[in-house]
XYZ file of C-alpha atoms in Angstrom:
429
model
C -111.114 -13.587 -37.583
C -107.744 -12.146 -36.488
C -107.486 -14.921 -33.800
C -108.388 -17.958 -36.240
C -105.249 -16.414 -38.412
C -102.927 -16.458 -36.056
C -104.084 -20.114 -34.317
C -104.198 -21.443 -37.971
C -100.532 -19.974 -38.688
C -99.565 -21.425 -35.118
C -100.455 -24.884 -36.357
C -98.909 -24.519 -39.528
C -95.784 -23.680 -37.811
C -95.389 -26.416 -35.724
C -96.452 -28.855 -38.781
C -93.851 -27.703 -40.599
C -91.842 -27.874 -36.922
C -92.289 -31.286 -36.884
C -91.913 -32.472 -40.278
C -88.170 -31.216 -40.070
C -87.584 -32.518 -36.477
C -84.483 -35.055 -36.357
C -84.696 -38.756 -34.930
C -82.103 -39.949 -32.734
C -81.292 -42.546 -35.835
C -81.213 -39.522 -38.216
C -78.988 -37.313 -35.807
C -76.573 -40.644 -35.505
C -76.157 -41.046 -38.900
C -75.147 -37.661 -39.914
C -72.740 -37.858 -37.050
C -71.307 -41.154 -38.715
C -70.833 -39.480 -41.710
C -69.529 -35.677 -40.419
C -67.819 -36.088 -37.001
C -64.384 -34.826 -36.923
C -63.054 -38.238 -35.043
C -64.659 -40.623 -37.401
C -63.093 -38.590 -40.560
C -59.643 -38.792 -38.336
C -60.233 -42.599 -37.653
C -61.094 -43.201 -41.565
C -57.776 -41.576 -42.837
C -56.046 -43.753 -40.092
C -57.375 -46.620 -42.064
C -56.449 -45.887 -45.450
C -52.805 -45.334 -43.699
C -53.171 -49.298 -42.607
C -54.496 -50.021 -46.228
C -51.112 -48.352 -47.563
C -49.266 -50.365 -45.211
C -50.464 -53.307 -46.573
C -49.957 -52.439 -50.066
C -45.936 -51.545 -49.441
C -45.646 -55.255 -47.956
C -47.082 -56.863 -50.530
C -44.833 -54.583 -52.839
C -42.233 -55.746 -51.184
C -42.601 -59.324 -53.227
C -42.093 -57.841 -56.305
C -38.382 -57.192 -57.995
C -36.784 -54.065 -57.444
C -35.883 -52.201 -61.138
C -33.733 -49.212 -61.811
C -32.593 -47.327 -64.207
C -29.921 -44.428 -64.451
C -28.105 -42.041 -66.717
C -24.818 -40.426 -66.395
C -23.138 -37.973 -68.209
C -19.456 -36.415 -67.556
C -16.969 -33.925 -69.418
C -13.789 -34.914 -68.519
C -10.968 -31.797 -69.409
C -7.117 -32.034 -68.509
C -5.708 -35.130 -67.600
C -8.030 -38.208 -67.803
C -8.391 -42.089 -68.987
C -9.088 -42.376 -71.789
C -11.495 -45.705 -72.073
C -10.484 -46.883 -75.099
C -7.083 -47.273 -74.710
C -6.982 -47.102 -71.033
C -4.331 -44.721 -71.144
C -3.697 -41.426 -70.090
C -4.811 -38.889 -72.100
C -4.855 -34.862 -71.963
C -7.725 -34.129 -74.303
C -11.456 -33.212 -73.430
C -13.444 -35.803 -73.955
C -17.697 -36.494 -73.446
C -18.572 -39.831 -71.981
C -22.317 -40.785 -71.451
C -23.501 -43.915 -69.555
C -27.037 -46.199 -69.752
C -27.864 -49.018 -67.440
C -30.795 -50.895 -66.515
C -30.492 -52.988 -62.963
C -33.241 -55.374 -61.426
C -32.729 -57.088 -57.856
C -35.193 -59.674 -56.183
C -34.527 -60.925 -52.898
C -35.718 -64.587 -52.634
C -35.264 -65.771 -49.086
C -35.007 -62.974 -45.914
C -35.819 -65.386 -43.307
C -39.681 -64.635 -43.892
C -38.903 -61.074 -42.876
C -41.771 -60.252 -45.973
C -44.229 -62.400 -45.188
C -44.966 -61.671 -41.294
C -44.843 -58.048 -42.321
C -47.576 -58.623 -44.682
C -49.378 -60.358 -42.194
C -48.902 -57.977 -39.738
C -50.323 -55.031 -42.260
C -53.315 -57.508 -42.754
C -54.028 -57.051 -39.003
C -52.963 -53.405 -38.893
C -56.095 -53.175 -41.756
C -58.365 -54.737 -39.610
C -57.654 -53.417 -36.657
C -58.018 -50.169 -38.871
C -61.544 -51.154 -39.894
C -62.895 -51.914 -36.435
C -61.262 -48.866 -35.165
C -63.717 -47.088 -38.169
C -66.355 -49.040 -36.149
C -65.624 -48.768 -32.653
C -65.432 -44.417 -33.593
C -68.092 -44.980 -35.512
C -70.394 -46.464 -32.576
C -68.609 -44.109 -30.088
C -69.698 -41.457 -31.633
C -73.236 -42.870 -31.962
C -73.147 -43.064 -28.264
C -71.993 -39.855 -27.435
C -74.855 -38.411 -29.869
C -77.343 -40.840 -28.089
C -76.558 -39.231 -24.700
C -76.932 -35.709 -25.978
C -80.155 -36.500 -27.452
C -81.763 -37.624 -24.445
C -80.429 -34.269 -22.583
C -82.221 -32.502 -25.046
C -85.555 -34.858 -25.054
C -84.752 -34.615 -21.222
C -84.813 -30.595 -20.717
C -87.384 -30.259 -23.460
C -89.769 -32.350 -21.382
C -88.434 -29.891 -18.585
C -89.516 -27.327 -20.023
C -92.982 -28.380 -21.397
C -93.619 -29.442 -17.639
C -92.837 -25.570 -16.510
C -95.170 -24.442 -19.152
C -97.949 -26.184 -17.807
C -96.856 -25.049 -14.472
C -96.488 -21.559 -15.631
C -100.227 -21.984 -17.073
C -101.288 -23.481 -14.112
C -100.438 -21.103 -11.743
C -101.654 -18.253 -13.827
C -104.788 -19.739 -13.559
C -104.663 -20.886 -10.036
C -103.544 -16.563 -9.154
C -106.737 -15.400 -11.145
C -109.022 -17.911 -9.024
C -107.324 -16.719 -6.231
C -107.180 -12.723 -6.775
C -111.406 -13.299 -7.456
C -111.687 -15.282 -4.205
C -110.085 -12.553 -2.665
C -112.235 -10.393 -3.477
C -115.456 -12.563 -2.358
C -113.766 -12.576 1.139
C -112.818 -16.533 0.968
C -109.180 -15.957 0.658
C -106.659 -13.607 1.958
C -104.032 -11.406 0.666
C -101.442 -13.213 2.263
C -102.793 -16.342 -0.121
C -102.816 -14.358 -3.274
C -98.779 -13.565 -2.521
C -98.059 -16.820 -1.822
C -99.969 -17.488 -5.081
C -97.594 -14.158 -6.943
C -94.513 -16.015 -5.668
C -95.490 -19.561 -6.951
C -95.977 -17.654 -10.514
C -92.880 -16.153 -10.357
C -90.889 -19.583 -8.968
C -92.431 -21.422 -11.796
C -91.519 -18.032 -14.745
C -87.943 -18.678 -12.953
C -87.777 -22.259 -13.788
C -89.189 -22.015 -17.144
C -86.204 -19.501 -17.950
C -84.324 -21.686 -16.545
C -85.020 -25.343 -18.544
C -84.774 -23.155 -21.417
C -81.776 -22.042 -20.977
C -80.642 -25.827 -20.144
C -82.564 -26.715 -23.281
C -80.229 -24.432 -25.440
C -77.112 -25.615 -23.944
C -78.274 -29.053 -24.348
C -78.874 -28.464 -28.298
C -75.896 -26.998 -28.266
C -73.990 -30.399 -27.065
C -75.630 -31.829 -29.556
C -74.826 -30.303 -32.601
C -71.237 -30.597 -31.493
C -71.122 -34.225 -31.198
C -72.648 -34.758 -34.783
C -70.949 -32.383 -36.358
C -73.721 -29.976 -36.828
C -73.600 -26.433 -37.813
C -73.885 -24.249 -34.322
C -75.800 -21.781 -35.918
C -78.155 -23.607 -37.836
C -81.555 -24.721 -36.632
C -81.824 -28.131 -35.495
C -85.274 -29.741 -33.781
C -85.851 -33.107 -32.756
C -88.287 -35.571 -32.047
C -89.137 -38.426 -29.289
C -87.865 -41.730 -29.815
C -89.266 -45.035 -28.565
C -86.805 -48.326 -28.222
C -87.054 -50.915 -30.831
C -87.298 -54.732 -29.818
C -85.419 -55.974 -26.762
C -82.151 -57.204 -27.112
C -81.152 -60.558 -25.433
C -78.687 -60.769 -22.649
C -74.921 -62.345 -24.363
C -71.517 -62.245 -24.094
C -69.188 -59.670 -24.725
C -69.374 -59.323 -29.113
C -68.340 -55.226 -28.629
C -66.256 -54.416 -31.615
C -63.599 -52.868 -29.025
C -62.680 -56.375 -28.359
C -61.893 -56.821 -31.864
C -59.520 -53.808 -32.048
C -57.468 -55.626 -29.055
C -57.085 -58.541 -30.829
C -55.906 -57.634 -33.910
C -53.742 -55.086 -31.922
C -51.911 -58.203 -30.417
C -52.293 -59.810 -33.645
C -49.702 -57.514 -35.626
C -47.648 -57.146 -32.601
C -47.181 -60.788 -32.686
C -46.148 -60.685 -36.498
C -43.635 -57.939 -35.924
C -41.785 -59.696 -33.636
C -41.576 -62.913 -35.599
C -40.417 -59.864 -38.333
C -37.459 -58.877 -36.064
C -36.666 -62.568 -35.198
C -36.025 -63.231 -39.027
C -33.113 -60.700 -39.017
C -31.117 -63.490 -37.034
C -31.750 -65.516 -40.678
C -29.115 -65.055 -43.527
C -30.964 -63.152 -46.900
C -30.321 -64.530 -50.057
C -30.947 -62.173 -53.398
C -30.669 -62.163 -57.019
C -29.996 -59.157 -59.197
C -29.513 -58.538 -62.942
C -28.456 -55.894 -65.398
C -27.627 -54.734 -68.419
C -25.372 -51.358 -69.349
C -24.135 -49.396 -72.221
C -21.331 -46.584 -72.844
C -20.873 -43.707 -75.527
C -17.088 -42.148 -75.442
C -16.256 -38.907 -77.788
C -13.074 -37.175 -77.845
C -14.537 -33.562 -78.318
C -12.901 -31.460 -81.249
C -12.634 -34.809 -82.957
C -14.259 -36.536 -85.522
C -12.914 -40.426 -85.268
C -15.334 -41.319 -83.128
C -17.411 -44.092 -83.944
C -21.620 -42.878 -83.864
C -23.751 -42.965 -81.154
C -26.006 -46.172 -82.142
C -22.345 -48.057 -83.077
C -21.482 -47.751 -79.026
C -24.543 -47.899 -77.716
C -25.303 -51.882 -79.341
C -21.118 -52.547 -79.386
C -20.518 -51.604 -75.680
C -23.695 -53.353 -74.225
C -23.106 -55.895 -71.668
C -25.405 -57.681 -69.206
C -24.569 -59.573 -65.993
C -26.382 -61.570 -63.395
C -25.991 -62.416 -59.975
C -26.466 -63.678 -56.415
C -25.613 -62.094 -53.013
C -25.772 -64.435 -49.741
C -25.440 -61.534 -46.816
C -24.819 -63.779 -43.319
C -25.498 -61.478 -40.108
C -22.820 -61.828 -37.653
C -23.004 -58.989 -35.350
C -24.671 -55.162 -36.001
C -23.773 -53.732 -32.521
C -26.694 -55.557 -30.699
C -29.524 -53.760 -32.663
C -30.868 -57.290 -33.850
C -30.768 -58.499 -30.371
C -32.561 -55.614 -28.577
C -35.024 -54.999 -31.484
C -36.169 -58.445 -30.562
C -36.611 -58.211 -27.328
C -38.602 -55.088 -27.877
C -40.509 -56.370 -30.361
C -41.393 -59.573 -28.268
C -42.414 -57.125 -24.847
C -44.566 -54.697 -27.383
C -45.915 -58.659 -27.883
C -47.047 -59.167 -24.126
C -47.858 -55.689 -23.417
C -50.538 -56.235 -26.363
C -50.874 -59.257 -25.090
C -51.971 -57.946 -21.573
C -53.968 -55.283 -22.710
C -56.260 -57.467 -24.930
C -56.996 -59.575 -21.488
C -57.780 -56.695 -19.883
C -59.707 -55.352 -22.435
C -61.824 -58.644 -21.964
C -62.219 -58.113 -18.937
C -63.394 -54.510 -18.539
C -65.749 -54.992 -21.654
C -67.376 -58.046 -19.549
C -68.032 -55.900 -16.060
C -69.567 -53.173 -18.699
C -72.012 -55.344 -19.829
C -72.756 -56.470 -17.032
C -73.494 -52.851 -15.686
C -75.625 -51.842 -18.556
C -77.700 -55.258 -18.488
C -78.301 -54.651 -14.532
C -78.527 -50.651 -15.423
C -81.107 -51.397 -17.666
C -83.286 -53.337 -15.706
C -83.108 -51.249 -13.053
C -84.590 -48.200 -14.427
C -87.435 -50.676 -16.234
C -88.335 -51.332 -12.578
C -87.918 -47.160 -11.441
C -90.185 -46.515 -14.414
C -92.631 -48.518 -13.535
C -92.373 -47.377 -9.794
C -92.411 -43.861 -10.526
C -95.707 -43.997 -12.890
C -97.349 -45.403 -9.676
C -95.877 -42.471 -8.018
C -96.588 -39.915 -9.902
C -100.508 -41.161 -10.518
C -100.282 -40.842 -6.421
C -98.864 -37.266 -6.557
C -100.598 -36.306 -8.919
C -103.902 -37.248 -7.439
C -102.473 -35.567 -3.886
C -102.270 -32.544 -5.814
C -105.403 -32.403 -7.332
C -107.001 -33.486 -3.902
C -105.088 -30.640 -2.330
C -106.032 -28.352 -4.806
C -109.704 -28.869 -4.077
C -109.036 -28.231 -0.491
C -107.434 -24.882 -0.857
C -110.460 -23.958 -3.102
C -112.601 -24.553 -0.266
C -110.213 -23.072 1.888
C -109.293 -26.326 4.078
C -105.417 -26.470 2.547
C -102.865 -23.212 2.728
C -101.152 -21.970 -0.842
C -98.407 -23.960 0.982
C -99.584 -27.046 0.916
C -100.553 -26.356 -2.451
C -97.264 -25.575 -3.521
C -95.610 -28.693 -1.434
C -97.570 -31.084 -3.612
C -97.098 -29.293 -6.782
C -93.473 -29.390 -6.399
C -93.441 -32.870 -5.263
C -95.625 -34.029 -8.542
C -93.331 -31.805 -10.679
C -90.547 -33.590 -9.413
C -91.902 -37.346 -10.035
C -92.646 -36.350 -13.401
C -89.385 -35.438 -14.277
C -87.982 -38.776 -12.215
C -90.278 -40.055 -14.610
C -88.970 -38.957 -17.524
C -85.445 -39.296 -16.522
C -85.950 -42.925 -16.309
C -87.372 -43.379 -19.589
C -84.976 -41.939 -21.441
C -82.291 -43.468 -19.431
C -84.154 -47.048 -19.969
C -83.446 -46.560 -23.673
C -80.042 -45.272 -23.256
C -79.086 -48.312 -21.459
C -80.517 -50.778 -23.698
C -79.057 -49.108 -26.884
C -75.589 -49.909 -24.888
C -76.934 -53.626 -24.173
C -77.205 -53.794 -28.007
C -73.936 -52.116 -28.574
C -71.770 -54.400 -25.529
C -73.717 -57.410 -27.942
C -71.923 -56.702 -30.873
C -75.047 -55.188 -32.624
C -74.981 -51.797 -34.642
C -76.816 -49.419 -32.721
C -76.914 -46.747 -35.808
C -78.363 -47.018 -39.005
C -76.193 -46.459 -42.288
């Protein structure tokens, strides 16, 4: 009775195990959504988006208004008379100024263009974090689906050769085997205790990589499941969104240089303004009241201002020519952007293939091993093979498997970056 409770709270436990376990899509996504980079990258982007809205704020007039008040004592003009006068007076002044600059050599407009690009280089830099970061949690979940295969393959060795000691310790003592097998036996127990510690400990560390790339809380409990690969993507060109952020890159540094060419272009502005006084000779009462001044001594004015460049010290010159090398630096780096995107394509398309093929080799080799070990096996139970041999094929088989598995998981690594070098999403939002 005691055992059925505790193999019925066993199962229990590792229903409710794998109910919670993560996919590799669930562990991306909450990555997306907590990483520390992509948070970084999205405030980057709403710094582009304010860009944008201060150049298009830059169309619109320019109004101000001001206030000033002054006590004048001792010796002062007196603004009605324009005279000098030794009396303390108040004076108080309103105006209301508006300026709108109507030709700047289209100064305005490539900057707005060029905070257009900024944005969109903004958003596929959102993206290209975004996927990174989907990557980076890809590759840590496959170490952890990696050394948790590990260490279910030293558990059945560990089983195994607790077994494989008891069979031998009873031959032993039916004469058939010696006591030099049953330590040879003892130390293949203790090898395969070792390297169950040992995945285990990789295991940890593993999880622990994880939980760092998404973002995870270290100390909370995190479990995860297999994954399987979805439908296979076809081989295309280059569509990676890092391309994108290139282009745009040049893009705006294109527009700022036709920015800092339109400072060789005279600017042409109109302004426009009203203003208002209110004098008092304090101590007196003569003065006319407030509303009287304020409607009598309003006047307005408008204006133009045409401001020709003619020399600033070179600054307009070598802004230029920075702008215009910041141009074909951008310029260079988008073309060799192309180019490095296109040879890691390539690699992943040819990677990816290649360990389809090793998986497919290695299940034929590991169906060999595995049927040299149980062969050899058989033989040292009827005494024709040495705990040796035994252990020479068991370590072989152990090691196929986990070529095995390595493969797998590496197949699907490699074809989620196939997907990704295609331009496709590789996470789910």
């Amino acid at each position: 009775m005691k055992q059925a409770l505790i193999i019925l709270l066993a199962l229990a436990a590792r229903q409710t195990t794998a109910q919670n376990a993560w996919t590799v899509q669930q562990c991306m996504q909450y990555a997306v959504e907590h990483n520390h980079e992509v948070k970084q990258a999205e405030l980057q982007l709403d710094n582009y988006k304010v860009q944008k809205t201060k150049a298009v704020g830059s169309f619109l007039p320019y109004v101000d208004a001001g206030i000033g008040a002054q006590y004048n004592f001792g010796r002062a003009i007196d603004p009605e008379t324009n005279g000098y006068t030794d009396v303390s007076t108040f004076y108080n002044g309103y105006q209301l100024q508006a300026s709108l600059p109507v030709f700047d050599g289209f100064s305005r407009l490539h900057a707005l263009k060029a905070a257009k690009a900024g944005e969109l280089m903004g958003r596929a830099s959102l993206r290209q974090q975004q996927d990174l970061t989907a990557l980076d949690v890809l590759q840590a979940y496959t170490n952890v689906a990696y050394y948790e295969g590990l260490v279910s393959m030293a558990g059945e060795k560990v089983q195994e050769t607790t077994l494989l000691l008891k069979q031998t310790r009873l031959l032993e003592e039916v004469g058939r085997k010696s006591a030099a097998d049953v330590a040879q036996v003892e130390s293949q127990q203790a090898e395969a205790d070792y390297e169950l510690t040992r995945q285990q400990n990789l295991h940890a560390s593993a999880l622990l990589e994880l939980k760092k790339a998404m973002g995870f809380p270290i100390g909370d409990s995190l479990a995860t499941t297999s994954f399987t690969s979805a439908s296979s993507p076809e081989k295309k060109g280059v569509g990676c969104i890092a391309e994108a952020v290139a282009r745009y890159q040049m893009e705006a540094a294109k527009h700022e240089w036709r920015q800092a060419r339109a400072s060789l272009f005279p600017t042409l502005s109109l302004s426009a303004g009203l203003s208002t006084t209110y004098f008092r000779t304090l101590h007196s009462e003569t003065a006319a009241s407030f509303n009287n001044q304020f409607k009598n001594n309003m006047g307005e004015y408008i204006g133009a201002t045409l401001s020709i460049p003619l020399f600033n010290r070179l600054q307009t010159v070598t802004n230029i020519r920075k702008a215009k090398n910041n141009y074909k630096i951008a310029h260079e780096a988008y073309q060799q952007k192309l180019l490095e995107l296109e040879k890691l394509s390539r690699e992943a398309w040819q990677d990816w293939q290649g360990y389809l093929k090793q998986t497919a080799q290695m299940e034929k080799k590991v169906e060999a091993d595995s049927l040299a070990y149980q062969l050899t096996r058989r033989q040292f139970e009827e005494g024709l093979s040495t705990a040796i041999d035994l252990h020479t094929t068991g370590s072989q088989l152990l090691k196929s498997k986990a070529t095995l598995l390595q493969c797998r998981l590496m197949a699907m690594v490699k074809e989620q970056l196939v997907r990704y070098y295609n331009g496709e999403q590789i996470w789910t939002e």
